[in-house]
Structures are given as C-alpha cells and as structure tokens.
Tab-separated table of C-alpha atoms and ligand atoms in Angstrom:
chain	number	residue	atom	x	y	z
P	29	MET	CA	1.608	154.007	192.881
P	30	SER	CA	4.112	151.347	193.567
P	31	ILE	CA	7.299	149.932	192.054
P	32	SER	CA	8.927	146.720	193.138
P	33	LEU	CA	12.194	145.329	191.812
P	34	GLN	CA	15.442	143.679	192.705
P	35	SER	CA	18.985	144.635	191.827
P	36	PRO	CA	22.224	142.673	192.259
P	37	SER	CA	25.574	143.427	193.828
P	38	ASN	CA	28.786	143.216	191.819
P	39	ILE	CA	32.398	142.248	192.390
P	40	ALA	CA	35.153	144.361	190.841
P	41	LEU	CA	38.052	142.776	188.961
P	42	ILE	CA	39.767	146.112	188.261
P	43	LYS	CA	39.152	148.138	191.408
P	44	TYR	CA	37.795	151.659	191.711
P	45	TRP	CA	39.761	153.279	194.524
P	46	GLY	CA	40.107	157.047	194.418
P	47	LYS	CA	37.618	159.594	193.158
P	48	LYS	CA	37.345	163.192	192.009
P	49	GLY	CA	34.677	165.868	191.383
P	50	ARG	CA	31.083	164.690	191.739
P	51	GLN	CA	31.916	161.039	192.471
P	52	GLU	CA	33.856	160.400	189.270
P	53	PRO	CA	36.485	157.660	189.330
P	54	GLN	CA	40.225	158.288	189.096
P	55	ASN	CA	40.540	155.130	187.015
P	56	ALA	CA	38.249	152.874	185.030
P	57	SER	CA	36.986	149.699	186.723
P	58	ILE	CA	35.244	146.511	185.574
P	59	SER	CA	33.100	144.104	187.569
P	60	PHE	CA	31.088	140.936	187.273
P	61	THR	CA	27.436	141.394	188.179
P	62	LEU	CA	26.259	138.762	190.666
P	63	SER	CA	23.016	136.787	190.536
P	64	GLN	CA	22.122	135.630	194.059
P	65	SER	CA	23.262	138.627	196.127
P	66	VAL	CA	20.471	141.125	195.596
P	67	THR	CA	18.527	143.947	197.222
P	68	GLN	CA	14.750	143.716	196.939
P	69	MET	CA	13.164	147.133	197.044
P	70	GLU	CA	9.644	148.485	196.971
P	71	LEU	CA	8.964	152.162	196.371
P	72	ASP	CA	5.459	153.500	196.972
P	73	PHE	CA	4.682	157.138	196.290
P	74	LEU	CA	1.764	159.368	197.166
P	75	PRO	CA	1.203	162.901	195.822
P	76	LYS	CA	1.876	165.699	198.335
P	77	GLU	CA	2.159	169.462	198.300
P	78	ASN	CA	5.467	170.649	196.778
P	79	ASN	CA	7.182	172.273	199.774
P	80	GLN	CA	10.718	171.745	198.372
P	81	LYS	CA	11.230	169.006	200.948
P	82	ILE	CA	11.961	165.302	200.588
P	83	GLU	CA	9.514	163.244	202.641
P	84	LEU	CA	10.663	159.686	203.156
P	85	ASP	CA	9.495	156.739	205.194
P	86	PHE	CA	12.176	154.037	205.065
P	87	LEU	CA	12.285	150.495	206.428
P	88	PHE	CA	15.208	148.111	206.077
P	89	ALA	CA	14.286	144.431	206.602
P	90	GLY	CA	11.074	145.625	208.222
P	91	GLU	CA	12.845	147.900	210.712
P	92	ARG	CA	13.550	151.601	211.002
P	93	LYS	CA	17.243	152.333	210.469
P	94	GLU	CA	17.774	156.034	211.080
P	95	LYS	CA	21.331	156.096	209.679
P	96	PHE	CA	20.306	154.443	206.386
P	97	ALA	CA	17.202	156.610	206.126
P	98	ALA	CA	19.241	159.804	206.650
P	99	LYS	CA	21.733	158.701	203.978
P	100	ILE	CA	18.968	158.025	201.462
P	101	GLU	CA	17.257	161.312	202.267
P	102	ARG	CA	20.523	163.227	201.712
P	103	TYR	CA	20.991	161.413	198.413
P	104	LEU	CA	17.426	162.173	197.253
P	105	ALA	CA	17.899	165.844	198.150
P	106	SER	CA	21.167	165.869	196.164
P	107	VAL	CA	19.440	164.649	192.956
P	108	ALA	CA	16.205	166.617	193.389
P	109	ASN	CA	17.475	169.328	191.002
P	110	GLU	CA	17.639	166.721	188.259
P	111	LEU	CA	14.505	164.830	189.396
P	112	PRO	CA	12.317	167.702	190.670
P	113	PHE	CA	9.209	165.460	190.906
P	114	LEU	CA	10.752	164.027	194.107
P	115	TYR	CA	9.292	167.072	195.892
P	116	ASP	CA	5.798	166.241	194.617
P	117	TYR	CA	5.451	162.867	196.328
P	118	LYS	CA	5.824	161.323	199.723
P	119	LEU	CA	8.089	158.272	199.328
P	120	PHE	CA	7.816	154.958	201.166
P	121	ILE	CA	10.807	152.674	200.643
P	122	ARG	CA	11.033	149.077	201.891
P	123	SER	CA	14.355	147.375	201.309
P	124	GLN	CA	15.985	144.061	202.193
P	125	ASN	CA	19.050	142.111	201.136
P	126	SER	CA	19.314	138.420	200.270
P	127	PHE	CA	22.754	138.263	201.979
P	128	PRO	CA	24.003	139.073	205.486
P	129	HIS	CA	25.447	142.460	206.448
P	130	SER	CA	29.281	142.848	206.408
P	131	ALA	CA	29.655	139.616	204.427
P	132	GLY	CA	32.136	141.109	201.957
P	133	ILE	CA	29.349	141.594	199.408
P	134	ALA	CA	28.789	145.232	198.487
P	135	SER	CA	25.314	146.030	199.805
P	136	SER	CA	25.741	149.641	198.685
P	137	ALA	CA	26.032	148.412	195.069
P	138	SER	CA	22.811	146.382	195.166
P	139	SER	CA	20.810	148.826	197.278
P	140	MET	CA	21.843	152.005	195.475
P	141	SER	CA	21.332	150.492	192.015
P	142	ALA	CA	17.908	149.287	193.224
P	143	LEU	CA	17.106	152.795	194.457
P	144	SER	CA	18.234	154.572	191.279
P	145	THR	CA	16.288	152.098	189.143
P	146	CYS	CA	13.182	152.670	191.285
P	147	LEU	CA	13.580	156.427	190.718
P	148	VAL	CA	13.932	156.050	186.948
P	149	GLU	CA	10.890	153.705	186.886
P	150	MET	CA	8.973	156.215	188.988
P	151	ALA	CA	9.921	159.004	186.548
P	152	GLU	CA	8.587	156.890	183.696
P	153	GLU	CA	5.413	156.061	185.569
P	154	ILE	CA	4.561	159.739	186.101
P	155	GLY	CA	5.598	160.821	182.588
P	156	PHE	CA	8.805	162.707	183.479
P	157	GLU	CA	10.997	162.922	180.371
P	158	ASP	CA	13.767	165.340	181.181
P	159	TYR	CA	16.460	162.681	181.663
P	160	PRO	CA	20.150	163.481	181.416
P	161	TYR	CA	20.894	160.559	179.037
P	162	THR	CA	19.153	158.715	176.224
P	163	THR	CA	18.911	155.120	177.445
P	164	GLN	CA	17.195	153.874	180.569
P	165	ALA	CA	20.320	151.915	181.571
P	166	GLN	CA	22.495	155.038	181.310
P	167	ASN	CA	20.063	156.982	183.489
P	168	CYS	CA	19.800	154.196	186.089
P	169	SER	CA	23.586	153.865	186.114
P	170	TYR	CA	24.164	157.639	186.354
P	171	PHE	CA	21.835	158.041	189.354
P	172	ALA	CA	23.306	154.930	190.987
P	173	ARG	CA	26.808	156.379	190.592
P	174	LEU	CA	25.823	159.542	192.431
P	175	ALA	CA	24.642	157.390	195.363
P	176	SER	CA	27.611	154.985	195.494
P	177	GLY	CA	30.220	154.863	192.717
P	178	SER	CA	30.500	151.106	192.269
P	179	ALA	CA	26.678	150.736	192.261
P	180	CYS	CA	26.576	152.161	188.729
P	181	ARG	CA	28.052	148.892	187.400
P	182	SER	CA	25.176	146.810	188.834
P	183	VAL	CA	22.543	147.877	186.317
P	184	TYR	CA	23.983	145.586	183.630
P	185	LYS	CA	23.920	141.802	183.478
P	186	GLY	CA	27.193	139.916	183.239
P	187	ALA	CA	29.874	142.568	183.371
P	188	ALA	CA	30.147	146.348	183.223
P	189	ILE	CA	32.871	148.956	182.761
P	190	TRP	CA	32.751	152.275	184.588
P	191	GLY	CA	35.181	155.108	183.919
P	192	LYS	CA	36.890	156.461	180.819
P	193	THR	CA	39.455	154.053	179.405
P	194	SER	CA	41.244	154.160	176.073
P	195	TYR	CA	40.488	150.419	175.736
P	196	TRP	CA	36.676	150.769	175.460
P	197	ALA	CA	35.197	153.259	173.009
P	198	ASP	CA	31.937	154.280	174.701
P	199	SER	CA	33.257	154.182	178.295
P	200	SER	CA	32.386	157.117	180.519
P	201	ASN	CA	33.069	158.574	183.957
P	202	GLU	CA	29.373	159.519	184.174
P	203	TYR	CA	27.842	156.046	183.982
P	204	ALA	CA	28.806	152.407	183.428
P	205	VAL	CA	28.451	150.595	180.116
P	206	ASP	CA	27.701	146.963	179.300
P	207	PHE	CA	30.611	144.638	178.617
P	208	SER	CA	28.842	141.261	178.675
P	209	ALA	CA	28.114	141.158	174.946
P	210	ALA	CA	31.867	141.106	174.272
P	211	MET	CA	32.675	138.593	177.016
P	212	HIS	CA	33.647	134.964	176.309
P	213	SER	CA	30.987	132.392	177.271
P	214	VAL	CA	33.155	130.856	180.047
P	215	PHE	CA	32.671	134.054	182.087
P	216	HIS	CA	28.880	134.114	181.717
P	217	THR	CA	28.665	131.176	184.131
P	218	TYR	CA	31.699	132.140	186.222
P	219	CYS	CA	31.460	131.386	189.938
P	220	ASP	CA	32.108	133.685	192.894
P	221	THR	CA	32.098	131.977	196.285
P	222	VAL	CA	32.405	134.462	199.132
P	223	LEU	CA	34.149	133.105	202.227
P	224	LEU	CA	32.848	134.848	205.353
P	225	LEU	CA	36.054	135.071	207.338
P	226	SER	CA	34.842	137.854	209.583
P	227	ALA	CA	31.476	139.579	209.896
P	228	GLN	CA	32.961	142.516	211.799
P	229	GLU	CA	32.060	146.050	210.648
P	230	LYS	CA	34.671	147.623	208.375
P	231	SER	CA	37.087	149.765	210.403
P	232	VAL	CA	37.362	152.265	207.518
P	233	SER	CA	34.484	153.291	205.237
P	234	SER	CA	35.072	153.258	201.486
P	235	THR	CA	34.375	157.029	201.474
P	236	ALA	CA	37.303	157.553	203.865
P	237	GLY	CA	39.424	155.103	201.847
P	238	HIS	CA	38.791	156.963	198.572
P	239	SER	CA	39.712	160.289	200.127
P	240	LEU	CA	42.978	158.912	201.548
P	241	MET	CA	44.053	158.301	197.936
P	242	GLU	CA	44.261	162.083	197.488
P	243	ASN	CA	47.492	162.269	199.495
P	244	ASN	CA	48.768	158.792	198.722
P	245	PRO	CA	52.184	159.256	197.045
P	246	PHE	CA	51.626	156.057	195.035
P	247	ALA	CA	48.306	157.253	193.553
P	248	PRO	CA	49.609	158.330	190.090
P	249	ALA	CA	51.396	154.995	189.612
P	250	ARG	CA	48.234	153.174	190.713
P	251	TYR	CA	46.027	154.966	188.203
P	252	ALA	CA	48.506	154.154	185.401
P	253	GLN	CA	48.610	150.480	186.503
P	254	ALA	CA	44.781	150.310	186.535
P	255	GLU	CA	44.632	151.567	182.941
P	256	GLU	CA	47.242	149.049	181.826
P	257	ASN	CA	45.406	146.226	183.643
P	258	MET	CA	42.161	147.306	182.003
P	259	GLY	CA	43.663	146.768	178.557
P	260	LEU	CA	44.991	143.345	179.565
P	261	ILE	CA	41.817	142.137	181.280
P	262	LEU	CA	39.460	143.203	178.488
P	263	SER	CA	41.504	141.136	175.999
P	264	ALA	CA	41.557	138.160	178.396
P	265	LEU	CA	37.800	138.410	179.090
P	266	LYS	CA	37.079	138.411	175.363
P	267	ALA	CA	39.454	135.508	174.689
P	268	GLY	CA	38.209	133.345	177.603
P	269	ASP	CA	41.666	133.348	179.216
P	270	VAL	CA	40.706	132.338	182.773
P	271	ASP	CA	44.309	132.353	184.052
P	272	LYS	CA	45.086	135.868	182.817
P	273	VAL	CA	41.799	137.217	184.226
P	274	GLY	CA	42.529	135.503	187.557
P	275	GLU	CA	46.117	136.818	187.705
P	276	ILE	CA	44.966	140.383	187.105
P	277	ALA	CA	42.089	140.057	189.604
P	278	GLU	CA	44.550	138.920	192.297
P	279	GLU	CA	47.011	141.696	191.487
P	280	GLU	CA	44.193	144.247	191.714
P	281	ALA	CA	42.968	142.906	195.076
P	282	LEU	CA	46.448	142.962	196.583
P	283	THR	CA	47.109	146.419	195.117
P	284	LEU	CA	43.901	147.719	196.720
P	285	HIS	CA	45.031	146.449	200.121
P	286	GLY	CA	48.593	147.639	199.461
P	287	LEU	CA	47.233	151.140	198.825
P	288	MET	CA	45.384	151.043	202.147
P	289	MET	CA	48.562	150.011	203.942
P	290	LEU	CA	50.402	152.881	202.210
P	291	SER	CA	47.813	155.542	203.125
P	292	ARG	CA	48.444	158.123	205.827
P	293	PRO	CA	47.105	157.010	208.248
P	294	ALA	CA	47.659	153.441	207.124
P	295	PHE	CA	45.036	150.773	207.657
P	296	ILE	CA	44.980	147.011	207.341
P	297	LEU	CA	41.684	145.300	206.582
P	298	LEU	CA	43.057	141.814	205.908
P	299	SER	CA	42.897	139.388	208.815
P	300	PRO	CA	45.238	136.470	209.602
P	301	HIS	CA	42.568	134.208	208.102
P	302	SER	CA	42.575	136.216	204.861
P	303	LEU	CA	46.324	135.604	204.520
P	304	LYS	CA	45.951	131.914	205.330
P	305	VAL	CA	43.214	131.466	202.724
P	306	ILE	CA	45.289	133.300	200.091
P	307	GLU	CA	48.181	130.940	200.773
P	308	LEU	CA	45.937	127.851	200.597
P	309	VAL	CA	44.328	128.983	197.330
P	310	LYS	CA	47.723	129.591	195.701
P	311	ASN	CA	49.028	126.188	196.825
P	312	TRP	CA	45.871	124.390	195.680
P	313	ARG	CA	46.125	126.052	192.271
P	314	LYS	CA	49.746	124.948	191.947
P	315	ASP	CA	49.036	121.380	193.089
P	316	THR	CA	45.911	120.782	190.992
P	317	GLY	CA	46.679	122.998	187.997
P	318	LEU	CA	43.056	124.248	188.174
P	319	PRO	CA	42.209	127.946	187.596
P	320	LEU	CA	41.003	129.002	191.036
P	321	TYR	CA	41.793	132.653	191.853
P	322	PHE	CA	40.674	135.192	194.445
P	323	THR	CA	39.694	138.806	194.749
P	324	ILE	CA	38.987	140.919	197.827
P	325	ASP	CA	37.038	144.130	198.373
P	326	ALA	CA	37.582	146.650	201.172
P	327	GLY	CA	37.354	144.074	203.959
P	328	PRO	CA	38.837	140.747	205.137
P	329	ASN	CA	36.522	138.367	203.240
P	330	ILE	CA	37.776	136.474	200.208
P	331	HIS	CA	35.899	135.990	196.929
P	332	LEU	CA	36.896	132.793	195.115
P	333	LEU	CA	36.668	133.214	191.343
P	334	TYR	CA	36.564	130.134	189.117
P	335	PRO	CA	34.935	128.693	185.994
P	336	HIS	CA	31.862	126.545	186.493
P	337	TYR	CA	33.598	123.430	185.097
P	338	ILE	CA	35.672	123.138	188.305
P	339	TYR	CA	32.698	123.778	190.638
P	340	ASN	CA	32.758	120.312	192.262
P	341	GLU	CA	36.515	120.357	192.883
P	342	VAL	CA	36.342	123.824	194.450
P	343	GLN	CA	33.367	122.873	196.644
P	344	ASP	CA	35.349	119.854	197.931
P	345	PHE	CA	38.318	122.126	198.691
P	346	ILE	CA	36.036	124.539	200.585
P	347	GLN	CA	34.450	121.727	202.599
P	348	THR	CA	37.709	120.015	203.506
P	349	GLU	CA	39.970	123.046	204.113
P	350	LEU	CA	38.753	126.595	203.541
P	351	LYS	CA	35.564	126.271	205.605
P	352	ASN	CA	37.704	125.923	208.740
P	353	TYR	CA	38.723	129.579	208.386
P	354	CYS	CA	35.176	130.917	207.843
P	355	GLN	CA	33.202	132.394	210.715
P	356	ASN	CA	30.736	129.677	211.767
P	357	GLY	CA	31.751	127.813	208.603
P	358	GLN	CA	29.809	130.314	206.481
P	359	PHE	CA	30.269	130.930	202.757
P	360	ILE	CA	27.978	132.084	199.937
P	361	ASN	CA	27.978	130.500	196.480
P	362	ASP	CA	27.156	133.114	193.885
P	363	LYS	CA	27.819	133.413	190.183
P	364	VAL	CA	27.863	135.896	187.338
P	365	GLY	CA	24.359	136.902	186.315
P	366	GLY	CA	22.153	139.857	187.048
V	22	PMV	O1	31.375	152.390	195.560
V	22	PMV	P1	32.185	152.593	196.813
V	22	PMV	O2	32.420	154.039	197.119
V	22	PMV	O3	31.630	151.821	197.977
V	22	PMV	O4	33.660	151.978	196.523
V	22	PMV	C1	33.843	150.625	196.218
V	22	PMV	C2	35.275	150.301	196.190
V	22	PMV	C3	35.636	148.825	196.026
V	22	PMV	O5	34.536	147.990	196.311
V	22	PMV	C4	36.766	148.479	196.980
V	22	PMV	C5	36.138	148.531	194.609
V	22	PMV	C6	35.105	148.508	193.521
V	22	PMV	O6	35.446	148.920	192.401
V	22	PMV	O7	33.981	148.019	193.736
C-alpha cells in the first residue's frame, strides 16, 4: 500500500525557543503556514513478520542519506509504543523538498509534518483506531510535535498556535490548534519572501539551542514576554493590524537572537548581511510608510513579511537593493497558505 502527500513549512511569529519534558514548549508560539515551501513524501508499506524492529528504506531527493534515515528510524522507534503496527510493516519512504537546504526555511517542519501525516493516513488505511486524540489534525500534529516541535504547527492551513496560552481557550502543549478561522482576511494572503543571505549550515542545531535555554538566566523573563506578546499578536491578527503584527514579529526575531547571544556558551547566527538588510528594511519602511517587516529563524536568512497589496513595491525594493546582499541573488517568494 502506498500514501503520497505534501506538507508545508511554517514561519513563527511568536517563537518557540526552550522546551521541557517530552518535547513540550516552554511558551506558546504561533506561525503562518507557507504554501510554496513543501516536502513531498511517499510512504509505501509491505507486511513483514513482527520482530519488534523498525525496518526502513529511506531516500531523500532520490539519494540515500544515512543521517536522515537514522533520525527517522529513531523517531519511528520512539512512537512505536503508540503506533505498534509500525513493527508489522517494512516502510519505504521517499522524500524531497521544493526549496533548497539551509535556505532559512524550516525543512524539519515540512518533512516531519509530512511524515506524521503519512503515519496517521497509514493507520487509517490499515484500520488502526487506537489514536491518542479525537481529530485527525490533532493526531497528525501530536506525532509531528514528537518529531520536531515546530512541525506540529504545519498541519493547519493559514496559522496555528502551539502551546498552552491563557489567550486561546483550546490551546495545548500536546498539539497545535488552528487559528486561521479567527484571522483577518489581510493575513490569509500575507507574503513571506525569504532572502537567502547565506546557505551555510547552521553552526548550532535547534536542539542544542533549546537546551541552552535551561541555564539561560533570562529564560523566565523570556517566557513571560512570549505570553504577553501572544495576547497582543492574537488581537492584532484578528483585527488586521499589520503594523502591530509586524512590530511583534520583529521583536520576537531579535529576542530569539538576543537569547542565543546570552546563552552560555553564546552564539551568533546573524551575519553582517543580516544586519544590513534589517537596517535597509527599517529605513524603507520609514521612508515609504509601507508595512514591510521582517522575522528571522535560527539562522542568518531574513523573512520579509508584508501584505499582498504592497507586493509590487516590495519586489522593486528587493530587485534594486536587497538582492545585492543575497547569495547569488537568491530569494524565495512564498505566502501564507497550506
Ligand atoms: O522545531 P525546532 O526544534 O526545530 O525549533 C524551531 C525553533 C524556531 O524555528 C527558531 C522557532 C519556531 O517557533 O519555529
């Protein structure tokens, strides 16, 4: 039997940085789900003898990648208690991304949400019913979370909240919930252009970054700030307040990088080009009065966030100025979707 699907990446506005227990977040986060940046995955499965072993054949972009395969195998073994049928089949997974590696687009979010959704589809296909939660989205999101925290937000279109917050009634640390139904229409067509400033591998993995939060003396203040920002951004997202959303997104991005610089050992992922682009974006916003803002994940690349009605102006700005700072002039135009 075979399952084939695609799942998108997402970009966080309120950042998840710091975890506890079985990959639960220290603070609630919210992200836009992207539309063009996706993982395409095919899962084929063949019955085998149940020897309490995971048997996996994995290809990424048509090639064997031992490190990825080992990671997926460890993950499958870690959820086999909850999905015991994984021992009854040999699994063949073929995966590829629509975007380049180390582009500043979270490939773990798209690939791990694709994988968890394949597993839930597989469970349905073979008649397994012993799910932890009632809805398919909750189950997909829960199993995505166990693979890579932020991936759990990718199973919803538009926007998703992950982590318990007093500002959203059904929010949970266990899985993400949909926010798009409450979101103002201006954000349903919101643009995210990713500027590829450097395609170098990250010098610190997000796993290492999360664990450095454990001894970061600023952690309690950060978690309180994230909760406050969550309240503010949810109101702004509902009201269609593009400036407030942009201001909070920028504060969150700079806080994330501030926390990295304040870790022991400290690390700096921003490059001179990141700083230059930030300066140019702020100046352009001031000069034109147009609502162009940025966010950044755990890397040097900059995501430009802006409403679709200023698409042409922003594309001109990229062509005439920002492109000069991109590696080989590369950038990716994406938008909210899923
Ligand atoms: O899901 P992880 O463990 O790769 O962590 C992702 C962390 C950030 O991308 C920096 C922020 C976020 O909320 O997506």
